[in-house]
Amino acid sequence: MKLSEKKIQKKKEDIILSAVKIVNEKGYQKATMEEIAAELLMTKGSLYYYFKNKEDLIFQCHEMVLVQAIEELQQHINVKQSNEEKLREMIKTHIQYAIEKKEMFNMIIKPDQTFSEDQLNPILLKRNEYAGLFDQVILAGIKTAEFTIDEPKIARMILLGSMNWIQQWYNPFGSKTIEELQQIYADYMLKVLK
Amino acid sequence: MKLSEKKIQKKKEDIILSAVKIVNEKGYQKATMEEIAAELLMTKGSLYYYFKNKEDLIFQCHEMVLVQAIEELQQHINVKQSNEEKLREMIKTHIQYAIEKKEMFNMIIKPDQTFSEDQLNPILLKRNEYAGLFDQVILAGIKTAEFTIDEPKIARMILLGSMNWIQQWYNPFGSKTIEELQQIYADYMLKVLK
Amino acid sequence: MKLSEKKIQKKKEDIILSAVKIVNEKGYQKATMEEIAAELLMTKGSLYYYFKNKEDLIFQCHEMVLVQAIEELQQHINVKQSNEEKLREMIKTHIQYAIEKKEMFNMIIKPDQTFSEDQLNPILLKRNEYAGLFDQVILAGIKTAEFTIDEPKIARMILLGSMNWIQQWYNPFGSKTIEELQQIYADYMLKVLK
Amino acid sequence: MKLSEKKIQKKKEDIILSAVKIVNEKGYQKATMEEIAAELLMTKGSLYYYFKNKEDLIFQCHEMVLVQAIEELQQHINVKQSNEEKLREMIKTHIQYAIEKKEMFNMIIKPDQTFSEDQLNPILLKRNEYAGLFDQVILAGIKTAEFTIDEPKIARMILLGSMNWIQQWYNPFGSKTIEELQQIYADYMLKVLK
DNA sequence: CATGAATGAGAGTTCATTCAT
DNA sequence: AATGAATGAACTCTCATTCAT
């Protein structure tokens, strides 16, 4: 029982990973079920054993990434440290995701052109949950006078927007390592908040 | 000759405008030639008199938007004023475009999923030209000590990234007017640069 | 205008006729758009220029047959003659349709497995209209004492049911001509009514 | 041996019953092996242990129903009573089947769209056997002058045709009970024969 | 015996593209 | 200069069937 359920879960994850990869190379529309399957040496028919349809598959891609990312952010928040320190860590995490799992994050950015009403809502909710973690730390930082801004919501959007943009230009063979980028971004972002 | 050429040019522009509109409501893939034509009370067959194919049409959409935007930015640069003032104006312009002509900007963001190698290059060049105008003012500002940052390229990317993100969440019926947004963004962005 | 509209109408009818033919040889599910098109030396894609989808095409098949048949029945009713005579003619007409246009009548028999709710209703309405013409004459005949039955509705159903069954066994090379069949059926059916 | 064979036989019957049920709710094509299996809490793979393929399964459904119905008819024939009485009973039986086991009868009506040549023949034979029982009683009745018709074959077809039609319109919540219907039909049918 | 998983052929549908008129 | 009509390739999805375990 447990074994076979785990097996099926593992397979689903494999498919999701493949889907994420293809979708990001080609975009949602051009990513065909055939290609997603081929990546795993399966045939497209098999995908429908695990997922109801293409939309469902892509939907679960979203879920997976966001749940993972939220968990990781939460850990930074739970650590006893200043809000500035917390935010630094969160920024680093976000950048890491945005670059290394670029594929996944891309899908989160424009769900409205991809999903039907039914599935759009849960995604937006999770997205808000994610963003809310940043809000939470920013607001806490304002209370402790670590940050001094009037528009915390907009500041958060600047944060996320600028970081999401990284994948547009980041080149692993460029002159900056990821660690350097994380450092610089954290510094510059904190300039906005202070 | 000249007359008929102008007529053709006019028609081309009409089509481009229609295309831009549809593409942005639905995304590149879901925007059909039929719908683009219908908007102008034409039939899709006719579009092929003016454009080689769909990719060509969309390509020219890009060109048009970027050329316009570049021109506008250039005007701000040409005015005699401090670099900070210049940048403020450019930021306002960019936000205006990103919101009001959101449709057009969207296409510029992820050209690689849309275009074939042939057409990708010219687009990237124009995009760099656009970004270069920001670089130019930032560097000038560093020289005059108006700005004090070590990583002007990254700063510029933060600028553009955060502004491009606005269209993800901007709601015309939200609590902030465009003018307020422009103001706040300009303020916060300058905090980064100083 | 009128010309091109007529042309398109003609084409639609051609397609409908082809559809009716194939559907009846193979049944709704096994009748493929490809085969319907091939019959007319077209490709399946072309069908979608004329009909929204398969269901729509088949739906229009129904409409066409029923409208034709209703018209023909109506003509017999309009003639000045005894109700018995009217009914005889109507029976002959129905049998003719059921045999010669067997293909079309078959589809009318079990619409519920074929159509979605939306299209089912109009079909049932037309079917009732058709049946209603028989009711009308039967009731008139009862009033004039030509017929003497207590259950006119059931009698009508016996009429139609037995006639629809003909196509199950009718063989053009069998021992009875259509005319003979029409005669015998009319005689036997009137025995029920008297 | 015998035990396990009986077990298998029992299972086969269960599957057939499930198949009959599903086939009639949805029609042959839309009845999937999966659903037929699910009804019995099995998986579709298992069905192939008992039946060669879908066609074979459906074929055996036919056999089962017809054999049952033939047996029942035969019993009425064996009873010592007038041919009119025999026929009355047979009509009642047929109507009962056509309504209560409507599912099964439906499949018998249009076998040619379902079966390949191989399996078509045995089915048609059984169908003829079934119809033959009616012929037998009708002919006997003509000999004893209970019935007075010239075309017994056609009369039989009218009988069966009109009764098969009942399922098209019968509604369990309608104004007539099955018993009433049986009565009325028997009366009207005998009017044809006399 | 039963199943879980995979397959592959084929269905309906969409749409960019073509071309005679 | 425009269009109506046709095309065909590509896509998503379904399902009977197979087979190792």
Coordinates of C-alpha atoms in Angstrom, one line a residue, chain C residues 7 9 13 18 37 41 45 52 54 57 62 65 73 76 79 103-104 119 122 125 129 131 145 152 163 171:
Chain C
K7 CA -23.4 28.3 -52.3
Q9 CA -26.1 26.6 -48.0
E13 CA -26.5 20.4 -47.3
S18 CA -22.8 12.8 -46.4
A37 CA -15.3 14.7 -45.3
L41 CA -13.4 14.8 -51.3
G45 CA -10.6 20.5 -41.2
K52 CA -19.0 24.3 -35.1
K54 CA -19.5 17.2 -34.7
L57 CA -23.3 18.9 -37.7
H62 CA -31.8 16.0 -37.6
V65 CA -34.9 15.6 -42.1
L73 CA -47.1 15.3 -43.8
H76 CA -51.5 15.5 -46.8
V79 CA -55.9 18.1 -48.7
E103 CA -30.3 6.8 -42.6
M104 CA -31.9 10.0 -41.5
Q119 CA -29.4 20.4 -28.4
P122 CA -35.1 21.4 -29.8
L125 CA -39.7 19.5 -29.7
E129 CA -44.3 18.3 -33.6
A131 CA -45.8 13.1 -33.9
A145 CA -66.4 8.4 -35.7
P152 CA -55.2 7.6 -29.2
M163 CA -43.2 1.6 -39.0
N171 CA -34.6 -5.7 -47.8

